[in-house]
Coordinates of C-alpha atoms and ligand atoms in Angstrom, one line a residue:
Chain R
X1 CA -15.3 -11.1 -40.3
X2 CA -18.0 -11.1 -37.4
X3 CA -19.6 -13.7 -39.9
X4 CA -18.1 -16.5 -39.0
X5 CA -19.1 -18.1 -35.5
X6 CA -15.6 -18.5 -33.8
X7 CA -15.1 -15.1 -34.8
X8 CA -17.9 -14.0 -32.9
X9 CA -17.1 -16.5 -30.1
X10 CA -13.2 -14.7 -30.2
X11 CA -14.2 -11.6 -29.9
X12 CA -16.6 -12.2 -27.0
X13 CA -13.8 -14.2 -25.2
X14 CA -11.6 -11.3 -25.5
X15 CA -14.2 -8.9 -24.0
X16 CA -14.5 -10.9 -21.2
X17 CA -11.0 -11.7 -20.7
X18 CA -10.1 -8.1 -21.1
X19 CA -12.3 -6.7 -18.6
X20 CA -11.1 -8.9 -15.4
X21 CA -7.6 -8.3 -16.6
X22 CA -7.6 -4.9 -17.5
X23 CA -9.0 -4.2 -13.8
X24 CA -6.8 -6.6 -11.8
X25 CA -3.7 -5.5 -13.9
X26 CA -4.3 -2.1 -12.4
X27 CA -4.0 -3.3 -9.0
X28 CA -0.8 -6.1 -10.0
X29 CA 1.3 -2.9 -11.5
X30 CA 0.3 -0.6 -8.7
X31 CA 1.3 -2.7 -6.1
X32 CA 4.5 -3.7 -7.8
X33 CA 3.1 -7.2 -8.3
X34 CA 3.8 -7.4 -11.8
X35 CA 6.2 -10.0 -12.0
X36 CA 4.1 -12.2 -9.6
X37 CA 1.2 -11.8 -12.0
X38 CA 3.5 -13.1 -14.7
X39 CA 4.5 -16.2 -12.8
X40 CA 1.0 -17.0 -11.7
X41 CA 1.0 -17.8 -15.5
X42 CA 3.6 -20.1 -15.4
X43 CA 2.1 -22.1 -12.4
X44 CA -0.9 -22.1 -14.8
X45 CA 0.9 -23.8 -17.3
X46 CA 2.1 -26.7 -14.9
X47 CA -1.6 -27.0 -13.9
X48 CA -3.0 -27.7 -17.1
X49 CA -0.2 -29.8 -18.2
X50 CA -0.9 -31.7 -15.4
X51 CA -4.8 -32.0 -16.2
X52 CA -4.2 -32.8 -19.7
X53 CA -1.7 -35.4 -18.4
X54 CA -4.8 -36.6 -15.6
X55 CA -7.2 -36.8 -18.3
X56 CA -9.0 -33.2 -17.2
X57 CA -9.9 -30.0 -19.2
X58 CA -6.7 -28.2 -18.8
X59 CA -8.4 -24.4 -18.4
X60 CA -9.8 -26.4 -14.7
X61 CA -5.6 -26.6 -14.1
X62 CA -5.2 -23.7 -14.8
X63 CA -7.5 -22.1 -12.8
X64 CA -7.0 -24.2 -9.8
X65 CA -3.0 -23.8 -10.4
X66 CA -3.2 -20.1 -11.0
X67 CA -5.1 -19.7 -7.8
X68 CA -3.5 -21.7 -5.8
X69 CA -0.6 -20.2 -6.7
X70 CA -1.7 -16.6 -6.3
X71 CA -2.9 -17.7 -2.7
X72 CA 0.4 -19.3 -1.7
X73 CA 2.4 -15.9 -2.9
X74 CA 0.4 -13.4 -0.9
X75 CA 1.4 -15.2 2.0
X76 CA 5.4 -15.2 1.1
X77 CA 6.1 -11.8 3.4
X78 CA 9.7 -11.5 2.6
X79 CA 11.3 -8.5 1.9
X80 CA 11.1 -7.4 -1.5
X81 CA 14.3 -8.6 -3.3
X82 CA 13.8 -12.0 -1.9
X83 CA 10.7 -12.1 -3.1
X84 CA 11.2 -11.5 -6.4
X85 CA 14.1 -15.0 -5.9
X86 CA 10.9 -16.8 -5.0
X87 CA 8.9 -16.1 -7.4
X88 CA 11.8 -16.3 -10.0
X89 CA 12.8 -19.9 -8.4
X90 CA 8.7 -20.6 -8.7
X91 CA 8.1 -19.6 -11.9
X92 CA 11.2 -21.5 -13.2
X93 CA 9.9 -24.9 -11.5
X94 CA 6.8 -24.5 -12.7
X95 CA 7.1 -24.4 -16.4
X96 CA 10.2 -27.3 -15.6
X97 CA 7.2 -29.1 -14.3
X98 CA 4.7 -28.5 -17.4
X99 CA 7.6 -29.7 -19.6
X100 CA 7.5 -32.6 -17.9
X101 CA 4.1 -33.4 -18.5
X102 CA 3.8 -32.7 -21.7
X103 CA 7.1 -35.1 -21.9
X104 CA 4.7 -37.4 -20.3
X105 CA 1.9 -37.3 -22.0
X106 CA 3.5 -37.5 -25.6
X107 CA 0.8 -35.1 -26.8
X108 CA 1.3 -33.2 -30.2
X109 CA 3.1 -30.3 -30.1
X110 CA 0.4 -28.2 -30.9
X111 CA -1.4 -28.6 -27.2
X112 CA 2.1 -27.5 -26.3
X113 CA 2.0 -24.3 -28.4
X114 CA -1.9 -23.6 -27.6
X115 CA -1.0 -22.9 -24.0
X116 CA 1.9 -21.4 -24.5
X117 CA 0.6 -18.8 -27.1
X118 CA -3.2 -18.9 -26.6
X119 CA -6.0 -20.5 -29.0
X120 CA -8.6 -17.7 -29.0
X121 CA -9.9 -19.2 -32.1
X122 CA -10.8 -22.9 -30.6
X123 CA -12.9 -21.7 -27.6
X124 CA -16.4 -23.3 -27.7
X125 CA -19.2 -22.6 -26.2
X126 CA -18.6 -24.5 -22.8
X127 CA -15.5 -22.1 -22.5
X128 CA -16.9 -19.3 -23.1
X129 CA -19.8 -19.8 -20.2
X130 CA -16.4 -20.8 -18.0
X131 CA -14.8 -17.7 -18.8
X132 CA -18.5 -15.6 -17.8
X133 CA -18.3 -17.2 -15.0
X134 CA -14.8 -16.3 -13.9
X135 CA -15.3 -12.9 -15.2
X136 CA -18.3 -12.5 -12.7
X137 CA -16.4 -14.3 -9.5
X138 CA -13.8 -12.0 -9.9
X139 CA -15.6 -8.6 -10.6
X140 CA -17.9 -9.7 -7.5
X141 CA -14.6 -9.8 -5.6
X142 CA -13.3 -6.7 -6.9
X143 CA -16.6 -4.9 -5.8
X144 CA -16.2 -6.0 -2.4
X145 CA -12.4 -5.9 -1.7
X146 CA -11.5 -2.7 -3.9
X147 CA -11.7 0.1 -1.8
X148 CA -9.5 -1.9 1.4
X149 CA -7.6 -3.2 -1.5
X150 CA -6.5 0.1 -2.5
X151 CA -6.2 2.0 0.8
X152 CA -3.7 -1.3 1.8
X153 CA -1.7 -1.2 -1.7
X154 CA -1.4 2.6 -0.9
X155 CA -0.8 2.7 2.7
X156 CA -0.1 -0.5 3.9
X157 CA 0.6 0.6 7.7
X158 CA -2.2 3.2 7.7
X159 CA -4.6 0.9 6.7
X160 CA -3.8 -1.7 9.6
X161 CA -4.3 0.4 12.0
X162 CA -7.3 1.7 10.4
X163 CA -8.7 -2.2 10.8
X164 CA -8.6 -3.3 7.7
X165 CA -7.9 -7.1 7.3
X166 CA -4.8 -6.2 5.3
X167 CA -3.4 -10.1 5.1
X168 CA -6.9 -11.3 4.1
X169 CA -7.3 -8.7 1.4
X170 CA -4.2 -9.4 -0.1
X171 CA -5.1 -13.4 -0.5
X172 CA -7.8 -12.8 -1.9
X173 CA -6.4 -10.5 -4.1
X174 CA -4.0 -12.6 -5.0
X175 CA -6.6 -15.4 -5.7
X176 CA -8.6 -13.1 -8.1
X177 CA -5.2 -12.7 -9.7
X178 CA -4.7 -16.2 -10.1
X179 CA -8.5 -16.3 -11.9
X180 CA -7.7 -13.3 -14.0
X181 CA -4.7 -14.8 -15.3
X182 CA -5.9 -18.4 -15.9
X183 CA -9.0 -16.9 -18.5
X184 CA -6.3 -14.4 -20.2
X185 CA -3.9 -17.3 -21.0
X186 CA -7.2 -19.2 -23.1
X187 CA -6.5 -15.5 -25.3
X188 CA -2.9 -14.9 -25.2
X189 CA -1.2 -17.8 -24.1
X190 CA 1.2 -18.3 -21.0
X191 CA 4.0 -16.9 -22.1
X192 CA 2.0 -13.3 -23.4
X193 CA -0.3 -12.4 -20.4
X194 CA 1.7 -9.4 -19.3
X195 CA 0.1 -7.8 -22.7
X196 CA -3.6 -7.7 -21.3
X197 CA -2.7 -7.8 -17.8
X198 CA 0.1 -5.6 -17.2
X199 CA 0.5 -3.2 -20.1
X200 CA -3.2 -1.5 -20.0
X201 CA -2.7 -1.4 -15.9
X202 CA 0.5 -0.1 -16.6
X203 CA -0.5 2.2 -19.3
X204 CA -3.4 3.9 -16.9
X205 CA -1.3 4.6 -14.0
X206 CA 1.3 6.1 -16.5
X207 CA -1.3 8.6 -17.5
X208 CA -2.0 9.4 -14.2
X209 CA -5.8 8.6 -14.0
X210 CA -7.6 8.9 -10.5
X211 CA -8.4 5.3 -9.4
X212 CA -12.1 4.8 -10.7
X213 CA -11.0 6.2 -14.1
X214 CA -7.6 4.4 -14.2
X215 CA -9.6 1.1 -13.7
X216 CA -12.2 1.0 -16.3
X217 CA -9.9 2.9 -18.4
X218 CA -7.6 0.1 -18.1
X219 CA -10.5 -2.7 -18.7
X220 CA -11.3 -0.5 -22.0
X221 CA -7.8 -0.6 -23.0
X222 CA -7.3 -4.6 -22.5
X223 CA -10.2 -5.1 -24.3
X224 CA -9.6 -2.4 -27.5
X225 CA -6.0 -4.0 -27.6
X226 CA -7.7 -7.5 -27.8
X227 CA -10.3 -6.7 -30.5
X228 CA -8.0 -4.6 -32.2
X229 CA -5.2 -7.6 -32.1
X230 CA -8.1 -10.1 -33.5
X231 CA -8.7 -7.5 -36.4
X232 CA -5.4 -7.1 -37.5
X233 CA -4.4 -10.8 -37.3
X234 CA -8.0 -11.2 -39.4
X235 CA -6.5 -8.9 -41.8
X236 CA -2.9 -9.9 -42.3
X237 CA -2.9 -13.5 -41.2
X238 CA -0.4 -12.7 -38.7
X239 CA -1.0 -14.7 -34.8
X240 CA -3.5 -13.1 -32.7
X241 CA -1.1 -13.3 -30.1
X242 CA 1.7 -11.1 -31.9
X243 CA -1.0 -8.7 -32.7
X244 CA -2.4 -8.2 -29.2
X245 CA 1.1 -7.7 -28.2
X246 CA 2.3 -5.2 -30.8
X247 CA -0.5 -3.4 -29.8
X248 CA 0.1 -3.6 -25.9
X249 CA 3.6 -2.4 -26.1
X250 CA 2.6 0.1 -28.3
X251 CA 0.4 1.7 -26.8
X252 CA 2.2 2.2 -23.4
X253 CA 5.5 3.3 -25.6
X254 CA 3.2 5.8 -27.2
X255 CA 2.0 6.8 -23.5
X256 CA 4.9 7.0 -22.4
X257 CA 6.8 9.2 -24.9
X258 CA 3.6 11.3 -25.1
X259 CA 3.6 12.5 -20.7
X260 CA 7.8 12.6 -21.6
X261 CA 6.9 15.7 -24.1
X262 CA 3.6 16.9 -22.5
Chain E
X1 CA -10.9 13.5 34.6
X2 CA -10.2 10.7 32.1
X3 CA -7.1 10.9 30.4
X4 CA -5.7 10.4 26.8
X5 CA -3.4 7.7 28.0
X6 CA -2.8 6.0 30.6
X7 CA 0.3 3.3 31.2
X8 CA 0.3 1.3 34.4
X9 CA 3.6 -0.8 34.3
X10 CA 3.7 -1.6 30.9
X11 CA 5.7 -3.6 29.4
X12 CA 5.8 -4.4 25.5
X13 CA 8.2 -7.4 23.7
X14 CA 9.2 -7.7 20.0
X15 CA 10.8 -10.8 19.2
X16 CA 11.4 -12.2 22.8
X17 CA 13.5 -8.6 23.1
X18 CA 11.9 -5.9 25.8
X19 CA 11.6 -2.7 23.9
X20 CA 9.2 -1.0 26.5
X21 CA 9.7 -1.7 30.3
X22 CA 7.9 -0.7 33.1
X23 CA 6.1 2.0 31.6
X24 CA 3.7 4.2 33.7
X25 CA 2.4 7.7 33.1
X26 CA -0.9 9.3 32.1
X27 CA -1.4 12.3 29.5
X28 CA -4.4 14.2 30.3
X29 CA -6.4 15.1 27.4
X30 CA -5.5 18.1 25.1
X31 CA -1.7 17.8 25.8
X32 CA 0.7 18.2 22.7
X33 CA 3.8 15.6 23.8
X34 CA 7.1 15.7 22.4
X35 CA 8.2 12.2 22.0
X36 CA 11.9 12.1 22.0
X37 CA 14.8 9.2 22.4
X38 CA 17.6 7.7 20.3
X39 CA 17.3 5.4 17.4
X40 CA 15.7 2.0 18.4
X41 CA 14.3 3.8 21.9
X42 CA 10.7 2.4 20.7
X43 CA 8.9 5.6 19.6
X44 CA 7.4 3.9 16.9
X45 CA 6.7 0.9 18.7
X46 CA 5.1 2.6 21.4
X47 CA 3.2 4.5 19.1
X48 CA 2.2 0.8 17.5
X49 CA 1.4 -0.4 20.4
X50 CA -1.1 2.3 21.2
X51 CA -2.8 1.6 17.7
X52 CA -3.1 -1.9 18.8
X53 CA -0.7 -3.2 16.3
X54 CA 1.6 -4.5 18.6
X55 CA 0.3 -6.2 21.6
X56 CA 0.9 -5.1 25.6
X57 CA 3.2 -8.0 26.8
X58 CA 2.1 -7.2 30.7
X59 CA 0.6 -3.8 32.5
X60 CA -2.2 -2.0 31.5
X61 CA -2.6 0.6 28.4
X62 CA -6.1 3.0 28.0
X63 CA -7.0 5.3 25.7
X64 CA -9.5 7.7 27.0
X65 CA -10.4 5.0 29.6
X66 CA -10.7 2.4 27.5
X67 CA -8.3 -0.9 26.7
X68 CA -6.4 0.0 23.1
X69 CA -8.0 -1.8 20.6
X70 CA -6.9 -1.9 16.6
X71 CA -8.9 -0.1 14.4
X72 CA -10.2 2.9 16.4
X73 CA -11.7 5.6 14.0
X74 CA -11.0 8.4 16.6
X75 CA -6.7 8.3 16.1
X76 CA -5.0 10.2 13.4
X77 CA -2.0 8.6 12.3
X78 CA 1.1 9.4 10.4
X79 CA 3.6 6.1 10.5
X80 CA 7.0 7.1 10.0
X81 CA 7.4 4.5 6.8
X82 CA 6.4 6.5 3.8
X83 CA 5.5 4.0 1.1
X84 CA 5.7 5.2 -2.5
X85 CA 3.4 3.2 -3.9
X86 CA 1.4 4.8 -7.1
X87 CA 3.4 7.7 -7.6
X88 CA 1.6 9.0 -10.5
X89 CA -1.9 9.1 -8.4
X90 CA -2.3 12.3 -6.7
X91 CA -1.8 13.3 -3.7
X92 CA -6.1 13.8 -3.6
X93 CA -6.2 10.4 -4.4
X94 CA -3.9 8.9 -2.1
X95 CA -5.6 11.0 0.5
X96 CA -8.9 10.0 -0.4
X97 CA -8.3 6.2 -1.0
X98 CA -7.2 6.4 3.1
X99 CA -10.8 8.2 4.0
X100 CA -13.2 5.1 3.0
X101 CA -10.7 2.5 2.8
X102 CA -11.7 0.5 5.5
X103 CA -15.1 0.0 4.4
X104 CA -15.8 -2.7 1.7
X105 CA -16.7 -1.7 -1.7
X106 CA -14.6 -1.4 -5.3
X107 CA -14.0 2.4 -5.1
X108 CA -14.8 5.8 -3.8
X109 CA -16.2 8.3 -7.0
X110 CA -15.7 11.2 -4.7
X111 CA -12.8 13.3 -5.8
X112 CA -12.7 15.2 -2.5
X113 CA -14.6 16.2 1.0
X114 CA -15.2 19.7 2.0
X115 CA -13.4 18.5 5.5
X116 CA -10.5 17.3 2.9
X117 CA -10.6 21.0 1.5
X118 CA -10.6 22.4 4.9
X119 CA -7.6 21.0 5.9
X120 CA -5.8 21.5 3.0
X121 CA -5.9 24.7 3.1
X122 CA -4.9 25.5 6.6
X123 CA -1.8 23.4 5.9
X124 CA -0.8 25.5 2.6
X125 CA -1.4 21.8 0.6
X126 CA -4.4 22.7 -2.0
X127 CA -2.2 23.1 -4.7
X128 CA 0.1 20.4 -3.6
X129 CA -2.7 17.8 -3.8
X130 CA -3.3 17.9 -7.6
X131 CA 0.2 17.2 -8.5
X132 CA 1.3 13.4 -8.7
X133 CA 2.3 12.0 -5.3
X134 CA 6.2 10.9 -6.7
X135 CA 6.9 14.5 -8.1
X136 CA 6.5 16.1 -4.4
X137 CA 9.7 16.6 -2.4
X138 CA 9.7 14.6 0.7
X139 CA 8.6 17.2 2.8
X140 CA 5.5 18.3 0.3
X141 CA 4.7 14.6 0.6
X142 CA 5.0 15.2 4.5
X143 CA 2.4 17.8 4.2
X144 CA -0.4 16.1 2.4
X145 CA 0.4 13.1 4.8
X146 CA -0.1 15.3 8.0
X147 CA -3.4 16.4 6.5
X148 CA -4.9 13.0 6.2
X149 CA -3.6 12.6 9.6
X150 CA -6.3 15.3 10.5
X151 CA -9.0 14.2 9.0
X152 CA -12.4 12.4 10.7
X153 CA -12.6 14.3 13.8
X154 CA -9.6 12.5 15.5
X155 CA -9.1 13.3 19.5
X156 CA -5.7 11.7 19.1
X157 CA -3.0 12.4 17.0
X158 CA 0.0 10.0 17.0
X159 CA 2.7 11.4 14.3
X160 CA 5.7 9.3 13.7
X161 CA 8.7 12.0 13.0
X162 CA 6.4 14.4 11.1
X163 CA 9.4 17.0 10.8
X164 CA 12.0 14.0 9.6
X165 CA 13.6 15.1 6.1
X166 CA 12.6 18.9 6.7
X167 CA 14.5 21.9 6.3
X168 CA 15.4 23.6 9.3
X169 CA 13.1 26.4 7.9
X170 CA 10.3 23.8 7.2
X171 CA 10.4 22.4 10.3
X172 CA 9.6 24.8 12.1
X173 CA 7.0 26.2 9.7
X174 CA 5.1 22.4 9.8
X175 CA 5.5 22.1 13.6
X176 CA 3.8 25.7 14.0
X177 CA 1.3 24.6 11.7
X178 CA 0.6 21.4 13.6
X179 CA 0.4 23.1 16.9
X180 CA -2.3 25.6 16.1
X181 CA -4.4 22.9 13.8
X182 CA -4.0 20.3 17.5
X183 CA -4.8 23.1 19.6
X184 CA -7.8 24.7 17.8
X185 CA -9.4 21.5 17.8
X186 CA -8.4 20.5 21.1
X187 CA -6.6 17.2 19.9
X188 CA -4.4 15.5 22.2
X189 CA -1.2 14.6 19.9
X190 CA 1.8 12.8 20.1
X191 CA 4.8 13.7 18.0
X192 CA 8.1 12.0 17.6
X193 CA 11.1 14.0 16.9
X194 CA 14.9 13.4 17.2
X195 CA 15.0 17.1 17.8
X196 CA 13.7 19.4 20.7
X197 CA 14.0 22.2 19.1
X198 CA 11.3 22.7 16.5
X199 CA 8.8 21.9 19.0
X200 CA 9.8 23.9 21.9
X201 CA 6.9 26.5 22.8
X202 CA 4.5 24.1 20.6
X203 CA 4.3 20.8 23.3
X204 CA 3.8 21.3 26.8
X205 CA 4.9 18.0 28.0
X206 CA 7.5 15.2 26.8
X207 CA 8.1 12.0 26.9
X208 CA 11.6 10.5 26.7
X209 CA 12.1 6.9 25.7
X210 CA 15.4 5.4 26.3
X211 CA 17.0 2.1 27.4
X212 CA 13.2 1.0 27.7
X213 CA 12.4 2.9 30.3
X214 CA 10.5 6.4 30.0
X215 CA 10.6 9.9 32.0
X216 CA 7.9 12.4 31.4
X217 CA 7.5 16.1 32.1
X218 CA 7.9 19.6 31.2
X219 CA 10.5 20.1 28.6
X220 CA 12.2 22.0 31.3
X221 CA 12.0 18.9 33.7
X222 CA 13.2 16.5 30.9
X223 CA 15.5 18.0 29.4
X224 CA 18.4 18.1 32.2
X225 CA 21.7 16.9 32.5
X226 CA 20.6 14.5 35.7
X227 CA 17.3 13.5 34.2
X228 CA 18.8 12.2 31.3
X229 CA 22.0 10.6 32.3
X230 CA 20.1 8.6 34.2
X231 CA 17.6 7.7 31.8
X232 CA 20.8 7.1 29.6
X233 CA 22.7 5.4 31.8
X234 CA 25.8 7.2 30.9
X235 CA 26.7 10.3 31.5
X236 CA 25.1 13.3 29.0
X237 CA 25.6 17.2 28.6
X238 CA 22.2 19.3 28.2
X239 CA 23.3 22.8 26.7
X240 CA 20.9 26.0 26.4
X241 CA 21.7 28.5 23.8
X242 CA 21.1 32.0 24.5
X243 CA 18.5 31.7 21.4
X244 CA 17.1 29.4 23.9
X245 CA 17.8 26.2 21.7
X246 CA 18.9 22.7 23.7
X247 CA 21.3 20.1 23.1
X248 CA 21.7 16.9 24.5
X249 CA 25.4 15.7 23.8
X250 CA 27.4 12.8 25.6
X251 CA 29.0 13.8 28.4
X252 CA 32.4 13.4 30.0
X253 CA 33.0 11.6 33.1
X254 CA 33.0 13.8 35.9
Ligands
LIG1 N1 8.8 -6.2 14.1 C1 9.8 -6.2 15.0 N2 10.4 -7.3 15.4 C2 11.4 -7.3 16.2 N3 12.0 -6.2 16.7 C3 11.5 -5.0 16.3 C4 10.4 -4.9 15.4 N4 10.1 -3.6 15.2 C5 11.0 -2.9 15.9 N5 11.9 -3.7 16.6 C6 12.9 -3.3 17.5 O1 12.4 -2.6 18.5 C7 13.2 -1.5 18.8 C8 12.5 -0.2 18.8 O2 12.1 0.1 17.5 P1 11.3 1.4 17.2 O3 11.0 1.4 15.7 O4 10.2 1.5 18.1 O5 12.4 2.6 17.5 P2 12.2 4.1 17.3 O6 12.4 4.7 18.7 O7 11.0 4.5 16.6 O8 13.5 4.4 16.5 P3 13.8 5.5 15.3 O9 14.2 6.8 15.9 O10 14.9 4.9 14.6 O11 12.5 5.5 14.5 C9 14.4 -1.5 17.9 O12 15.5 -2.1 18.5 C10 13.9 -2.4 16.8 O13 15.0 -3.1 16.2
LIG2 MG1 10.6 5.2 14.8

């Protein structure tokens, strides 16, 4: 299967994709963020609507949107169930907005269904040097920001009075996340990031990893579940994006049912 | 002489609201202070405040001589919110992840610090520290926190109700443990409480928040029916047990 070009290209997409995500999925389910990091895909979705309907690439929407968004969310400090009204009310208007560019833009259903569900096969060679990039911004970030980042996820109150920047770190957390999620929709779509983002994060704290391991065991994970999801879809013609997915929520099920016994 | 703290009329706002008024005292270094007062007094905020996470509205607060500033590496802390925030991690890890945090980097590879190990084991907590933070009991949890508390040499101690969710038992047990780790090491520390008793024979000094206004002395000094109905406003009751336990109750009107 590695014959073929886009193959190649696919698989290579995934890697990349999988590592940022993998990594900044750790941090979204240990801070509870989860549900933020699945509406920074919506807010993608309205940004590349809104390119496609402007005439511009719409991964550049995305990423800007996704960003933007992220920024905007770390700096929403109400308590928690408000926040999770926000980000419900912002998610919701978001996607009502990328419905109405695509209403706008009387484009083919298909661009519709490549963002929603991902297009891992169509990504060219411009992408792909797009996605490096990302990938690279955001593990740059990650090197800098990770150990403040964790010590304020952790111990928020501690860590202030330590001297760590705790509002900054969270924006630009929040930013990465916004990155992160913009390159994992061109694999699994909008509507499926929680399978690279959340469930390897989520499947590495549930096995109760020390930090350092829990990250690149989560990065690992994102990107076996990816490879493994392009294989099987290769295989049984199923969409990559179901694959991936089965595979995600299998694997933590499997997790989790295995530390129930253990 | 330079002292550990030193208030000259302080005052400190929240909100437009004056939690801390008038505030001046000094607490020469080495002193273990029981800070005590009602819900709402301002424990925590004046605790915040000496942290430099809450600015001084007017007056004049000093740390060993010098203006409070945020971020001080020489002040152990223990805030009295207890987030539960990766409850699988360890307790190691949750410790260890406050050592280094405030430097930049992605992540510490150390596991542990012999000072880590050190302090572990005078507070009972080794085994304690491999077992996932959310399985602990709240006052297991207490424990581990106390012992990052310790760590990096502090010379002041500020513990936000270390003995809160404790079993009578337990309480006294940490507070023990607390005073002979301070003392040893010649810490000056601060510890809220809501109850006297614990710490009696552990502080020599305590500070009693209440209304805004502050009185500090001896336990013996505080800890009277005048002192505090004054403090209180209203009349209160100070009882001594023959086990040589106190309690504050309202009083009646004379
Ligand atoms: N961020 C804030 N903004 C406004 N008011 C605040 C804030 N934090 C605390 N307060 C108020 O300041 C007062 C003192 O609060 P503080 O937490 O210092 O009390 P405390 O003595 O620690 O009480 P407790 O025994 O309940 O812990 C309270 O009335 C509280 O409502
Ligand atoms: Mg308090």
């Amino acid at each position: 299967m590695l014959a073929f070009e886009f193959m190649r290209q696919a698989f290579l997409a995934s890697a990349l994709v999988g590592l940022l995500a993998g990594m900044i999925g750790w941090f979204l389910v240990l801070r509870g963020q989860s549900f933020a990091g699945h509406a920074l895909s919506h807010i993608g979705f309205a940004g590349a609507t809104a390119a496609l309907w402007a005439g511009m690439p719409p991964l550049a929407g995305l990423l800007i949107a996704a960003t933007a968004g992220g920024m905007g969310m770390s700096l929403n400090n109400a308590r928690h169930g408000d926040r999770d009204i926000a980000i419900g009310l912002t998610l919701s208007l978001a996607m009502g907005c990328g419905s109405l560019f695509l209403y706008l833009l009387h484009g083919p259903a298909s661009t519709a269904t490549a963002l929603l569900f991902g297009n891992v096969f169509g990504i060219n060679q411009q992408t792909l040097q797009i996605l490096a990039g990302t990938v690279l911004a955001g593990l740059i970030g990650l090197g800098t920001i990770g150990r403040p980042l964790l010590f304020a996820s952790l111990q928020p109150e501690l860590a202030e009075a330590r001297g760590v920047p705790v509002q900054l770190v969270s924006t630009c957390f929040m930013a990465m996340a916004g990155l992160a999620t913009a390159i994992c929709t061109e694999v699994t779509g909008v509507l499926l990031v929680f399978t690279l983002m959340i469930g390897p994060g989520a499947t590495a704290l549930r096995l109760g990893l020390n930090p350092v391991t829990g990250l690149c065991t989560s990065a690992i994970l994102a990107i076996a579940e990816a490879w493994g999801g392009l294989t099987i879809s290769w295989y049984t013609d199923a969409p990559v994006s179901f694959c991936i997915a089965a595979l995600s929520a299998a694997i933590f099920g499997l997790t989790t049912l295995f530390r129930r016994r253990g | 002489m330079t002292h550990a703290i030193s208030c000259q009329t302080l005052d400190v706002d929240l909100a437009g609201r004056r939690i801390l008024c008038g505030l001046s005292f000094h607490i020469p270094e080495g002193s273990i202070v029981a800070v005590l007062g009602p819900n709402g007094a301002g424990k925590s905020t004046f605790f915040r405040t000496l942290l430099g996470l809450t600015p001084v509205t007017r007056g004049a607060l000093s740390l060993f001589g010098q203006p409070v500033r945020r971020g001080r590496a020489d002040i152990g802390y223990l805030p009295q919110t207890r987030s539960m925030i990766g409850p699988r991690l360890t307790g190691r890890a949750h410790i260890m992840a406050t050592l280094e945090g405030n430097r930049w980097g992605l992540a510490s590879k150390k596991r542990s610090t012999e000072e880590l190990e050190a302090v572990l084991q005078e507070l009972n907590a080794t085994d304690l520290a491999d077992r996932p933070f959310g399985t602990l009991s709240g006052g297991e949890r207490q424990r581990l926190m106390l012992a990052q508390a310790m760590l990096g040499h502090p010379r002041l101690l500020l513990l936000d109700e270390p003995l809160a969710s404790l079993d009578p038992g337990r309480m006294r047990e940490v507070a023990e443990l607390t005073g002979n780790l301070v003392r040893a090491r010649g810490i000056t520390a601060l510890i809220s409480a809501h109850d006297i008793n614990p710490l009696i024979g552990i502080v020599d000094r305590v500070l009693y928040l209440a209304g805004g206004h502050a009185r500090i002395g001896t336990p013996d000094e505080i800890l009277t029916a005048p002192v505090l109905s004054r403090l209180y406003g209203t009349p209160v009751d100070v009882f001594h047990a023959p086990s040589g336990q106190i309690f504050v109750a309202p009083g009646r009107e004379a």
